[in-house]
Every structure is written in C-alpha cells, then in structure tokens.
XYZ file of C-alpha atoms in Angstrom:
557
model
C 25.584 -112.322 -124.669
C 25.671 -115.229 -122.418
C 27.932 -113.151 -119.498
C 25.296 -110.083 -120.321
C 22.009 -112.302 -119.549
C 23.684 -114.049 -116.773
C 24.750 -110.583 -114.604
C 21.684 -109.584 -115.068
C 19.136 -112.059 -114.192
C 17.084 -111.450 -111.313
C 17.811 -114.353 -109.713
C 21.105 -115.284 -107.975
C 23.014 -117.632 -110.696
C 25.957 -119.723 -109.933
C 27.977 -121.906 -112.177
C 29.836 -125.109 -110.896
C 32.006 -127.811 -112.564
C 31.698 -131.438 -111.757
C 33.428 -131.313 -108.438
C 31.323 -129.030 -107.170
C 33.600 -126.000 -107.088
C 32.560 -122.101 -107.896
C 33.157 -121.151 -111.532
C 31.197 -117.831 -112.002
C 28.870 -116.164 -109.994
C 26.603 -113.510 -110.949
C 26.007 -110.094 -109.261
C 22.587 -111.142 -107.278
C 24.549 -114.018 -105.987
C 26.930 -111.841 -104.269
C 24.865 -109.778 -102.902
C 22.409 -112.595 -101.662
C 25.297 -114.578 -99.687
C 27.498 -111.553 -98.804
C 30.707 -113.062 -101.000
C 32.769 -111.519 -104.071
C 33.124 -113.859 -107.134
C 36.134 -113.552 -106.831
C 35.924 -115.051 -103.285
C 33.709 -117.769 -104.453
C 35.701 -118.936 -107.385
C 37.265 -121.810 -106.935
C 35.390 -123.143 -103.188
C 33.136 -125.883 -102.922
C 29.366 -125.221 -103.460
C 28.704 -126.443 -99.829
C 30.111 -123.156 -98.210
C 27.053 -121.800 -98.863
C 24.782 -124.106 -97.320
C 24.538 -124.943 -93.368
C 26.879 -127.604 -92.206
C 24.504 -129.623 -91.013
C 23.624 -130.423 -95.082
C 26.803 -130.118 -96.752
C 27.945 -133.972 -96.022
C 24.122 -135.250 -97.765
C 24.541 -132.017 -100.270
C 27.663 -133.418 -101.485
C 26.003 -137.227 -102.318
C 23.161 -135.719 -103.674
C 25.601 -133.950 -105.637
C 27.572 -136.603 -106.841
C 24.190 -138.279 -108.214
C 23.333 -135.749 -110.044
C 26.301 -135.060 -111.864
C 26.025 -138.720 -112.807
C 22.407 -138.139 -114.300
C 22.110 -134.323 -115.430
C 19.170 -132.983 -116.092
C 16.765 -129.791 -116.248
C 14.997 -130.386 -112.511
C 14.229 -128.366 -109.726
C 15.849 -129.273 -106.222
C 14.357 -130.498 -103.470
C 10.957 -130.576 -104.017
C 8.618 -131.220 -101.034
C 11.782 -129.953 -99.008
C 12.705 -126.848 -97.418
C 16.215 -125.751 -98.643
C 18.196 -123.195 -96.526
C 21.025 -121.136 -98.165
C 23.714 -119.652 -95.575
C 25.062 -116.110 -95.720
C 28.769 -115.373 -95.232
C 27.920 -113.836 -91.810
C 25.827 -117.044 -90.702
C 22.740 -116.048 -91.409
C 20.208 -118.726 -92.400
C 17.415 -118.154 -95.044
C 14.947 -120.220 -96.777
C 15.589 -120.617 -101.018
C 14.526 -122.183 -104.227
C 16.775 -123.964 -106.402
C 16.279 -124.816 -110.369
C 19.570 -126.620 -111.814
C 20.632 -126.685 -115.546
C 23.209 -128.756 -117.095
C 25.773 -126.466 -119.495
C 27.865 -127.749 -122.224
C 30.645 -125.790 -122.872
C 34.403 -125.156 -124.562
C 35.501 -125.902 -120.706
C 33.360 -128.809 -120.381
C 30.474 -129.406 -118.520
C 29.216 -126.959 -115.964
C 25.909 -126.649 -113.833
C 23.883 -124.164 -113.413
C 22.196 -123.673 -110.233
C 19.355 -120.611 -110.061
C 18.939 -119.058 -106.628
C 15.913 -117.561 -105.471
C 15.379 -115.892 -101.338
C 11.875 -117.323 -100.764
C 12.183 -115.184 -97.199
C 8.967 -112.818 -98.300
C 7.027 -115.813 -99.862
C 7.456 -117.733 -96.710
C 6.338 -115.237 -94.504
C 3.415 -114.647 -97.114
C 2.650 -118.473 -96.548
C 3.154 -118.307 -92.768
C 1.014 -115.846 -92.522
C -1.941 -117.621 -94.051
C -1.187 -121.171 -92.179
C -1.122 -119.274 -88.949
C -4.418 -117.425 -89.835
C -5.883 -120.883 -90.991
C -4.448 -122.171 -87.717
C -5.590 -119.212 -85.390
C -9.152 -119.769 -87.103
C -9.266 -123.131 -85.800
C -8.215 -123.263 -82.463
C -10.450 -120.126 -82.252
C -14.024 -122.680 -83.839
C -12.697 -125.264 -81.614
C -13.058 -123.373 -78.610
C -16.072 -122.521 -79.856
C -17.451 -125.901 -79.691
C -15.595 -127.405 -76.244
C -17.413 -123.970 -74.354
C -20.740 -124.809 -76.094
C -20.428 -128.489 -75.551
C -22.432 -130.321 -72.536
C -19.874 -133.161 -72.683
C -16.392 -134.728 -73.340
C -17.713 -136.007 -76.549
C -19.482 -133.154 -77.946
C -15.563 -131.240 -77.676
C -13.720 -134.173 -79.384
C -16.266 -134.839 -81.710
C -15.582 -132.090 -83.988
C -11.413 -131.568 -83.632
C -9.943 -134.883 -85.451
C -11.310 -133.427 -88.797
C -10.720 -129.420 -87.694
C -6.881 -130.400 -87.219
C -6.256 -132.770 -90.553
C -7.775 -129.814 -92.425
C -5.356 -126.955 -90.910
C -2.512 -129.085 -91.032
C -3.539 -130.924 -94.418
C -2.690 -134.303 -92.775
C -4.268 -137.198 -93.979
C -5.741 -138.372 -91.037
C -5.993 -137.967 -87.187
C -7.054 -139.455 -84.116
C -7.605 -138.590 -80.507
C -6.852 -141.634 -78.309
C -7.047 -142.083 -74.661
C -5.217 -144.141 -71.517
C -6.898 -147.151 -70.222
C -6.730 -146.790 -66.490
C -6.493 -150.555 -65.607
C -5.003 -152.021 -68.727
C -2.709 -149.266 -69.762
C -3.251 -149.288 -73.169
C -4.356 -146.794 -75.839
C -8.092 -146.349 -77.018
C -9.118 -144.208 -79.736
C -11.864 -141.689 -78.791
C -12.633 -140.202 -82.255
C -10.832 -140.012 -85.657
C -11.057 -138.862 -88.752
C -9.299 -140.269 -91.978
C -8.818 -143.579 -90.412
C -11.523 -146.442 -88.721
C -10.800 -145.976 -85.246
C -10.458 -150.212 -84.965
C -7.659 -149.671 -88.054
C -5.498 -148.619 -85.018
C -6.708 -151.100 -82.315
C -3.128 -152.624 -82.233
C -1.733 -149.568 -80.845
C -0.883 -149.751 -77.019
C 0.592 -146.980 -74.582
C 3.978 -148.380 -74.026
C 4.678 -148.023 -77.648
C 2.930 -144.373 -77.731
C 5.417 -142.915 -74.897
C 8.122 -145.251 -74.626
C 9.560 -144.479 -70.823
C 13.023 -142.745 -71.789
C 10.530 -140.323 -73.627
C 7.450 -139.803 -71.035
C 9.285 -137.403 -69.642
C 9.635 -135.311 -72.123
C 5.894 -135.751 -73.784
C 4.893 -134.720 -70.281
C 6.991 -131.450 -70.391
C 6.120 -130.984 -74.459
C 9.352 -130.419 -74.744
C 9.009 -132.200 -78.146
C 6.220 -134.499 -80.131
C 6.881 -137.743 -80.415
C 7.423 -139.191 -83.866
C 6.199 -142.900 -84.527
C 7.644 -145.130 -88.040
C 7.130 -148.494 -89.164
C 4.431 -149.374 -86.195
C 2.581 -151.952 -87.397
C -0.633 -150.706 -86.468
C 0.157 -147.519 -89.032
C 1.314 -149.654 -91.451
C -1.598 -151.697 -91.351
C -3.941 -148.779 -91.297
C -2.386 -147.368 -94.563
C 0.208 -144.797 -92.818
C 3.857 -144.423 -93.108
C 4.470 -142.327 -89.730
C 1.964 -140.278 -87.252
C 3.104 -137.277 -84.905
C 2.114 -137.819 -81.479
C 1.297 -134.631 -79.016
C 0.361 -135.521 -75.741
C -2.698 -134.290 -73.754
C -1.354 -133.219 -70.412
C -3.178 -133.420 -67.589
C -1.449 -132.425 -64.206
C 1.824 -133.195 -65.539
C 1.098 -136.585 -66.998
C -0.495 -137.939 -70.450
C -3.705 -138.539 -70.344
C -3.864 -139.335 -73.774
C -2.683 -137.848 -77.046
C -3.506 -136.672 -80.584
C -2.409 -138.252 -83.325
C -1.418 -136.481 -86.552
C -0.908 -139.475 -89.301
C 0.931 -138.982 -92.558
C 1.161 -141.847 -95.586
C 4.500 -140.173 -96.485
C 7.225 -138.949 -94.062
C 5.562 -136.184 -92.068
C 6.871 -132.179 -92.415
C 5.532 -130.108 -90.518
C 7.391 -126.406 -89.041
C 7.603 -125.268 -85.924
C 4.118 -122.904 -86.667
C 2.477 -126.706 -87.674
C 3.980 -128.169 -84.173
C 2.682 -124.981 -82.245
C -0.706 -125.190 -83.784
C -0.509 -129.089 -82.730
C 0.294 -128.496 -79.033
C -2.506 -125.642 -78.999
C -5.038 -127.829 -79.816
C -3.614 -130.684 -77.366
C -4.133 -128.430 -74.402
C -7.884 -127.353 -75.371
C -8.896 -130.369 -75.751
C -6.846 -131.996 -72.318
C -8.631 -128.585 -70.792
C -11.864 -129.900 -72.235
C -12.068 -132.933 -70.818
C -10.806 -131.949 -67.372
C -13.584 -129.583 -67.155
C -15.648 -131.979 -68.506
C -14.358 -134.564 -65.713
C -14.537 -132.129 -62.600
C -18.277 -130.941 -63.772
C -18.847 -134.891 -63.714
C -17.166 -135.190 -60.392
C -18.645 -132.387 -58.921
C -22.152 -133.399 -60.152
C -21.466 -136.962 -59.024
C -20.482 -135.613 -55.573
C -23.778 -133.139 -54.677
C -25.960 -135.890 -55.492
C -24.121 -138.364 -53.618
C -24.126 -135.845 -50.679
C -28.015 -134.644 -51.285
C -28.513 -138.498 -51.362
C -26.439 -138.594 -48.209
C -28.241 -136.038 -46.068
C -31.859 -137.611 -46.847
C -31.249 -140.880 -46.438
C -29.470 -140.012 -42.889
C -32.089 -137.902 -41.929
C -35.061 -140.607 -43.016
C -33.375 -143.232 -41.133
C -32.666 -141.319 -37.884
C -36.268 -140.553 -37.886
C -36.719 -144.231 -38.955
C -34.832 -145.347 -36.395
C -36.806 -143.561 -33.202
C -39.764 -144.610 -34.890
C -38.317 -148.653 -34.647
C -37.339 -147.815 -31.021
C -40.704 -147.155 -29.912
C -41.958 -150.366 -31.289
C -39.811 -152.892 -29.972
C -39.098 -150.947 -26.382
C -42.997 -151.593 -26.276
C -43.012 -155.117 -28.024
C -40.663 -156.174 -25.533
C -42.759 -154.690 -22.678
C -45.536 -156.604 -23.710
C -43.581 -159.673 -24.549
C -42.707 -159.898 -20.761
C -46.242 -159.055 -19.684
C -47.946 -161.565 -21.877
C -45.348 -164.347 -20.532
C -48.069 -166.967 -20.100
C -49.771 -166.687 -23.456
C -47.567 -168.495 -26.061
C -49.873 -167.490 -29.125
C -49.607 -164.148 -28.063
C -45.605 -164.049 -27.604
C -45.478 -165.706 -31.040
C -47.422 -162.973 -32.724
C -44.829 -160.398 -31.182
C -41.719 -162.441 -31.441
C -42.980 -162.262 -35.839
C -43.001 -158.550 -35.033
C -39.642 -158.264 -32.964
C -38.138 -159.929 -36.026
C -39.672 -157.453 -38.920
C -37.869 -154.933 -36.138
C -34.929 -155.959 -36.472
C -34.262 -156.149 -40.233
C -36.010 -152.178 -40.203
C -33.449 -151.302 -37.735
C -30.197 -153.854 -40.161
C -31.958 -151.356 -42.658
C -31.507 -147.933 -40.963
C -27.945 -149.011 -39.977
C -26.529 -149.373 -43.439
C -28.426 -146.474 -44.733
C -27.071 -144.554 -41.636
C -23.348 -146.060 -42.679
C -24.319 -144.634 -46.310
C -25.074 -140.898 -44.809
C -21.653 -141.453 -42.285
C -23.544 -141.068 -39.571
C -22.938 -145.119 -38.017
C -21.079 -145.191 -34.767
C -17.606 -146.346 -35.719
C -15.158 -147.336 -33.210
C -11.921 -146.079 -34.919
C -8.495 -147.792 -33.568
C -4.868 -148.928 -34.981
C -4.923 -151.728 -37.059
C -2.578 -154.451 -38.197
C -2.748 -154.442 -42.325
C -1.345 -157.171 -42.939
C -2.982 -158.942 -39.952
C -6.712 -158.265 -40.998
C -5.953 -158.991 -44.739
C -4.600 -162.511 -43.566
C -7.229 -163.400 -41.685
C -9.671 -161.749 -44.407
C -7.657 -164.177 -47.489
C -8.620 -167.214 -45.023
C -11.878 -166.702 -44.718
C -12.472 -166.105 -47.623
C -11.098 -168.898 -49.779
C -13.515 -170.850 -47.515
C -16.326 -168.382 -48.893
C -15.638 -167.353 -52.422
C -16.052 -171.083 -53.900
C -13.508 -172.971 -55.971
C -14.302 -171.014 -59.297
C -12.811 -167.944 -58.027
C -8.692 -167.603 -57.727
C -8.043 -165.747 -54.606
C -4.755 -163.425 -53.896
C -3.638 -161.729 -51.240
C -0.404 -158.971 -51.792
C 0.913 -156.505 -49.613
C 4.594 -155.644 -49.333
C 6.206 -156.694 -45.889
C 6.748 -153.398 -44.386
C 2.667 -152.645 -44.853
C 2.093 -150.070 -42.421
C -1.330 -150.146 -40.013
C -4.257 -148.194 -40.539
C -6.528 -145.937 -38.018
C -10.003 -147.064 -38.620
C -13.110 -149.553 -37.323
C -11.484 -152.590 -37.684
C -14.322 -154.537 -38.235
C -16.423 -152.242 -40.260
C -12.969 -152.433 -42.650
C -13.390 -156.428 -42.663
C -16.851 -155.819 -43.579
C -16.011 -153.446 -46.402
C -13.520 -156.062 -48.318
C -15.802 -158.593 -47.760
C -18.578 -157.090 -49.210
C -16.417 -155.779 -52.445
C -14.920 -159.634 -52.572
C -18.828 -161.297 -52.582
C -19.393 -158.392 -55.280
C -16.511 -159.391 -57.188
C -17.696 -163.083 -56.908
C -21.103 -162.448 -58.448
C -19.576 -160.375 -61.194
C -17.940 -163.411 -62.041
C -20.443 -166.076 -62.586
C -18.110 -168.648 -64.579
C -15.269 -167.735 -62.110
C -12.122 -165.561 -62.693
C -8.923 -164.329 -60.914
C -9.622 -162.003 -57.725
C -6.934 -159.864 -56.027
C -6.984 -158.065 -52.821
C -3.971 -156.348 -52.271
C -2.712 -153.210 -49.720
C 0.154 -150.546 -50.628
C 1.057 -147.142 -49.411
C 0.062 -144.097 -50.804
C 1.051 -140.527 -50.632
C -1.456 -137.833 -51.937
C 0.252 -134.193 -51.950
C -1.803 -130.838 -52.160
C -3.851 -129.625 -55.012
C -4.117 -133.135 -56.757
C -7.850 -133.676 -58.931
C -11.204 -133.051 -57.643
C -11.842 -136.935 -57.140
C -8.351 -137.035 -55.344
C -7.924 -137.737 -51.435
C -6.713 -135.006 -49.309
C -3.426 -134.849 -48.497
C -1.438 -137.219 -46.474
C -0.540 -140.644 -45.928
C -2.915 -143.987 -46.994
C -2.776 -147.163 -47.091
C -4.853 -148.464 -50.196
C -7.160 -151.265 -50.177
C -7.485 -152.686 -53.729
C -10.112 -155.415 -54.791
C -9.708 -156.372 -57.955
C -11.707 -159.188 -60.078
C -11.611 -160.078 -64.174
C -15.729 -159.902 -63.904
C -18.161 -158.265 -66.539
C -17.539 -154.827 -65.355
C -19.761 -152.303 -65.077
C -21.383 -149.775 -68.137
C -20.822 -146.128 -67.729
C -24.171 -145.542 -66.683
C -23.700 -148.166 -63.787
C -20.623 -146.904 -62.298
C -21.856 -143.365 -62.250
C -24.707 -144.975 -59.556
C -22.471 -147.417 -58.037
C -22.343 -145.955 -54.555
C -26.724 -144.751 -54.774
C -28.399 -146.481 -51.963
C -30.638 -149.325 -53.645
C -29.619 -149.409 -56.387
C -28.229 -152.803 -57.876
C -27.838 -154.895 -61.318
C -28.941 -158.133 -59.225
C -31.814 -159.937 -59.697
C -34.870 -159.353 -57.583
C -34.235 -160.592 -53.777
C -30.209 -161.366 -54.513
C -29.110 -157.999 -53.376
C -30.256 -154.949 -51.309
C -28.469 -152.268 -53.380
C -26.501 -151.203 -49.962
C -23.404 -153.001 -49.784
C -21.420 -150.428 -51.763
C -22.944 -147.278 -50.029
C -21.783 -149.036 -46.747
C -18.675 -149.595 -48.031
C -18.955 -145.582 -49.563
C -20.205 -144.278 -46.107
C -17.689 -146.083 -43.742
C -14.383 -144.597 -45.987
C -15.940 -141.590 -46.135
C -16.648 -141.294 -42.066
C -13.066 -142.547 -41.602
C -11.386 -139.908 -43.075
C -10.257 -142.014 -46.571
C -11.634 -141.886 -49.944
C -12.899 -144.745 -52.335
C -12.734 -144.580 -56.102
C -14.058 -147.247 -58.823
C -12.738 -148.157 -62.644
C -14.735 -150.370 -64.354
C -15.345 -151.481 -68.025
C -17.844 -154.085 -69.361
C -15.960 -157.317 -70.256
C -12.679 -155.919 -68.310
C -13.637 -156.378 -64.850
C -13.841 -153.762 -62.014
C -11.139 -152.095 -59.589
C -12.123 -150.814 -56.176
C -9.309 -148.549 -54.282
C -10.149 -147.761 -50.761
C -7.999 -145.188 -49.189
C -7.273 -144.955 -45.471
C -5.657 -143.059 -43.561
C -2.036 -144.813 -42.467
C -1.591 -144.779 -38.608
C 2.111 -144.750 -37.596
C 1.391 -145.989 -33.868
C 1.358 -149.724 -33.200
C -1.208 -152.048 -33.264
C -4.010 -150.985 -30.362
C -4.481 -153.920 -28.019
C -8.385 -154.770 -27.456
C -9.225 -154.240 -23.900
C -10.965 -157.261 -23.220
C -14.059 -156.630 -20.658
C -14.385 -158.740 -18.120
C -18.307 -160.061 -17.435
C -19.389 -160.876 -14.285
C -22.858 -160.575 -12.086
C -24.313 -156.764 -11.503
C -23.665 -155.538 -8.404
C -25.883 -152.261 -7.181
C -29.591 -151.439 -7.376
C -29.951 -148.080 -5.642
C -28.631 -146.085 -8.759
C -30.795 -143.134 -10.510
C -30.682 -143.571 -13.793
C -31.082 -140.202 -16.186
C -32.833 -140.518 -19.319
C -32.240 -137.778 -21.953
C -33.758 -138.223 -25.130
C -35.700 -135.224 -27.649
C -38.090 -137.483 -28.698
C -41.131 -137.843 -26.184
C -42.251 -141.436 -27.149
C -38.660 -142.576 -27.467
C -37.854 -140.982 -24.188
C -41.043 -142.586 -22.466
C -40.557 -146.167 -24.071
C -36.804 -146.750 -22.349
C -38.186 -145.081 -19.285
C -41.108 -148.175 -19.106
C -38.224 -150.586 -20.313
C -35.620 -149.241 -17.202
C-alpha cells in the first residue's frame, strides 16, 4: 500500500536514511531531476542540489536528523533543486520522519514551484511596472525636487514590502549623508549615517557603474533606528553618486534580481528628477542673472554720460569761480556726490561685465602672498587666516588687481559672516573641466581655482539663490552696498572663468572662483616714466555719440 501511494503521489518523493543517502525514489522524482532510482540509490541527497549549497545542506542536515520532525524546509528561503543535466529550478520541500523495519528514514516531498514563480513574478513586476509608471507621473507633474521625492520613499516600501526607506543626499562641503525624505523611519533616526560609510572607496566604483547595490549590517545608525540591514542603490549623476536610496529591512533583506531591477529603476528617475530639477534652477538662475545683467549695464552706461556732463561742467566752473571760496565749496560738495555716482556705475558696470579690465599673466602664488599679508593686518585677531596652494601653482591670465579686489571682498564677507570669529581659508589649486560637464560647470579647459572658505552662519536657500543680485544684502542698513559679490560675479565672468557658491546656515559658506590658467610667465609691468609735457600745437579729435558728453570734454580740452 505504502510503495502504491508513494509511486503515485503527485509530488516528487524521496526517501533517505540518516546519512543522507538515496533509499527509494518515486516515479515524479525521476522524471523531475532526470535520474533512474536505480541511479539515485545509494548517492548522497546533495547531488541534487547546486554545489554552491551542498556543504550548508549537509549541516543543516545533520541537525535535523538530530531533532526530526514534521516541518517544511526553508521557509522565508528560496530553495533550488538541480537537474542531472545542470539545470537549476526553484522547489518546495516538506520533510517527514519514517519509522521503519530498516530503521529510520526521511521523507522529503518535492514540489517544481517553476509555474508558481513565474505566476508571482508576474504580479511583483506588474506591481513594480505600476509604480515606476505613478512615479513618473508625479516627478513630470512636479514644479520641484521636493514635490518628486516627496511621494517615492512610501511608493517603493510598498512594491518591495520593505519596512522602511529613505532617500538621502551628499553634503557638498562636509561630505556626509542627509536624508531628504523617508518613510518608515524619522529621518533624524538615521542622522549618524555619513557618506564614507554609505560607499566605502573600494566600492564607489562600482555603486557608480550599478554594477551591484550595496548592502549595509550592523551600522549603528540602523541598529539604532530599529533595522537589522538596508540596501543601498545609488543615484547617479554623471557617473558619480549624488546620493542614494535606501531600502531598510529589520530582518536580513531578500530581495531577487526583479526586486533589485525595480530598485535601480526608481534610482535613476528620481537622480533624472532632480537633475532636471537642478538645470531648470540653473537655467532660471542664469536668465535672470543675465536680464539683471543687461539692465543694470545699460542704466549705468547711460548713468555714467549723464555723471560726465556734470562734473566736465563742475570742473569748468570750479576753475572759473577760482576767487569765490563759498562758491568752490558748494561745487567741491557736488564733485564729491560725483564721484561716489560714478564708484556706483563702476561696480554695477563690473556686475553687467562691461568694466575695462586690463587682463595680464599673473603670479598665483605671488598675489595670494601678498593678499594673506594684508590681510591678517585687516581681518582682526578673531578670525584664523590660511593661505594653501601647492608649490607648482601655475599663473593665471586676468586683471591682477581686479582679482586682489575679488578675494578681498569674499575675505571681508567671510569676516562679517563670522561675528564671534572662526577659521578662514583661502587656498588656489588646478582644475581641469572636460566637455559636456553640468549646466553650472565651466567650459572646458584649464583653471586655477580660487577658494575662500570661512566656518560663518552660512547662507539660507533663499539667500544663495540672490547672492550675486546687485543690491541685494543681509547687512544692516548703511554696512553694505549689496555689490561686492556682483563685482566679484561680473569680473570672473568678463575674464573668461566661472564662480560658484555652497552655503548652509550654521555650516559656513564656500566661494570657488575659476580662472583661466595662463602657461606663459609672469608679465613684467611696464613702468611709465612721468615727466613734463612737451607739445602744444596738436589737434585733438573728439568722438563721442552723445552731444552733451561730446560738448562737455570739448569745453574741458
């Protein structure tokens, strides 16, 4: 009866002894792994089974035979049996104990899960494709970066029926990781977590290239926040992690290769999301900054003729009224007012690029020596001053003294962002920007970067997007014009460089100015020599499109 029910139940049924050899085997068994009984009987279970299980197979083994019992095997695990032509396929095993005249067997019932896996395949992938599809939904209909994050942390522990995940970010200046948005978890529960630990160097490489997540244990942050482990898929952008997604777990996390697809899917909408976000930012930021740009140049060229006029004439009458002091006093008040109009229309002209630079070879590390000793004479004793450059520094091709004028003003800001003192750094190092790099990137070529960096109160988001507006300034009223950092904006810009800011309240604020790198020596400053004018019989041509500008320097001559 026994032989009768076990040939033919519909399930593949194989009997073992305690050493884990092949006793019996029904019919369904050989036709499942391709053997005869008779070439079963007698070789170890583990035959049928890949290699890369039979060593833990035969320890789990051993346990059990020490504890029988009615119990299915390997729950919450995927089991794989292994065909006699090497086939792999997924199964589900029950195992019984048997007491019999030969002793005690086990019996171990096989069933090919192949069409139920696919079944359940198909639905994760359509409960995948469904999300990825609502997600892209929402990043396209989104006016922001957070409006696309928002939403995913919960879309993706739903799909993948994770118990929590989070979406962190990069630091630019400090390097470590922030969380952006989470769900299952307080996004300060993981403050402990920093980059180095998220992409350890030997595997940047390979987050970079996806060529496999990275899986995190025992980090004390997880552990702390209630988790045993947490995938990590990194966001990509241009090659390197911007930032990643987290996919936490309070057991050991399983996950197939659909799961791990589904992961990396969602990873690249959402590092697409927020580089479109970011260039739509950068693009935006750069119109207005041009619109800005091509007003303020144009009011202060018209500005300009208009101060012209005034003081040619002002000093015309200053010379006529040469015996009247009250008279020369009243104009030397107005010659004065001139002058700060026309200090004025110079920096907003150095805003718009349109400043007469005179544009040379420079010495690097010459100009940021003299700049460091000045300085420490200026800054006060509060402030920690440090210059760094590496020895081989190269020179740079710009207005040497319009670049002085430039790190002094960011050093001054730097001081006033820190009004109980701090650590400033002004340091130079070469730079090579290749083709195609992002929107907010240099062109291509060779720089030497300008860095000032101070541990000050940093800046709010919605102060660094106006950082470089003309006028505009955190200062009190009468401690600052609003113009120093459009100068400093407009002279990189004129020059051929570019000039990018990170800053973060209570983490101070970076300034990188880069210049182009000269590869001539050092020019040598003609020096002019002044002596008494010699001539007097000259004609002078005056050209000028502006009538009363034109006629004022013809009185003047």
């Amino acid at each position: 009866m026994f032989r009768e029910l076990f040939d033919r139940a519909p399930d593949a049924m194989i009997v073992v002894d305690r050493e884990g050899r092949v006793v019996r085997a029904n019919p369904q068994a050989q036709r499942m792994f391709g053997f005869a009984e008779d070439e079963l009987r007698g070789r170890p279970i583990e035959i049928l089974m890949p290699e890369r299980v039979r060593h833990a197979h035969h320890g789990h083994r051993e346990g059990y035979v020490a504890n029988p019992h009615v119990r299915p095997m390997g729950t919450g695990q995927e089991l794989t049996g292994l065909k006699r032509n090497g086939k792999q396929f997924p199964v589900e095993i029950a195992l019984s104990p048997l007491n019999t005249a030969e002793g005690q067997l086990f019996l171990a019932s096989i069933r090919d899960i192949s069409e139920t896996q696919r079944a359940r395949q198909a639905v994760a992938r359509a409960r995948y494709d469904a999300v990825i599809a609502e997600f892209g939904r929402v990043a396209l209909a989104s006016p922001d970066v957070e409006g696309a994050l928002g939403p995913a942390p919960e879309l993706v522990a739903g799909a993948l029926r994770a118990d929590a995940v989070a979406i962190i970010f990069r630091h630019p200046q400090l390097g470590q990781a922030q969380v952006r948005t989470a769900f299952g978890v307080r996004p300060e529960a993981l403050a402990g977590l920093n980059w180095t630990t998220l992409a350890p160097e030997d595997k940047r490489e390979a987050l970079a290239k996806m060529e496999a997540p990275l899986v995190l244990h025992g980090e004390a942050a997880l552990i702390d926040a209630g988790f045993a482990a947490a995938v990590v898929v990194p966001l990509v952008d241009r090659a390197e992690p911007l930032g990643a997604m987290l996919v936490m777990t309070r057991g050991a996390p399983q996950f197939d290769q659909d799961a791990l697809h589904f992961m990396h899917a969602v990873a690249n909408l959402l590092a697409s999301a927020v580089q479109r976000a970011r260039t739509e930012e950068q693009l935006s930021h750069a119109q207005r900054l041009e619109a800005i740009g091509q007003l303020t140049g144009g009011v202060a060229h018209d500005f300009n003729n208009l101060l012209t006029v005034v003081s040619g004439n002002l000093q015309i009458l200053d010379d006529e009224l040469a015996d009247r002091p009250a008279a020369r006093e009243i104009i030397g008040s107005a010659l004065r007012a001139v002058g700060r109009g026309a200090e004025l229309t110079r920096k907003l002209l150095a805003f718009a690029g349109r400043q007469r630079l005179a544009p040379r070879v420079c010495d690097s590390a010459k100009l940021l020596d003299e700049l460091g000793s000045m300085l420490r004479r200026t800054l006060g004793e509060t402030v920690s001053l440090r210059i760094s450059y590496p020895p081989d520094i190269a020179p740079v091709f710009a207005d040497a003294g319009q670049l002085d004028n430039a790190l002094v003003n960011l050093a001054l800001n730097a001081r006033d962002a820190m009004p109980r003192g701090g650590h400033l750094i002004i340091s130079a190092t070469h730079k090579h920007v290749d083709a195609g790099g992002a929107p907010d990137a240099p062109a291509e070529g060779d720089y030497v970067a300008f860095t000032v960096r101070d541990t000050g109160l940093g800046m709010t988001p919605e102060v660094l997007a106006r950082a470089f507006e003309p006028f505009f300034t955190t200062k009190d009223h009468g401690k600052g014009s609003g113009l120093g950092l459009s100068m400093v904006y407009g002279f990189v810009k004129q020059s051929g460089g570019h000039i990018k800011i990170y800053s973060e309240p209570s983490h101070g604020t970076t300034v990188r100015m880069y210049l182009p790198r000269a590869r001539e020596a050092e020019d040598v400053e003609t020096v002019i020599e002044t002596g008494p004018v010699t001539g007097g019989s000259e004609t002078v041509l005056v050209v000028e499109d502006d009538e009363d500008v034109r006629g004022t320097v013809v009185d003047m001559l």
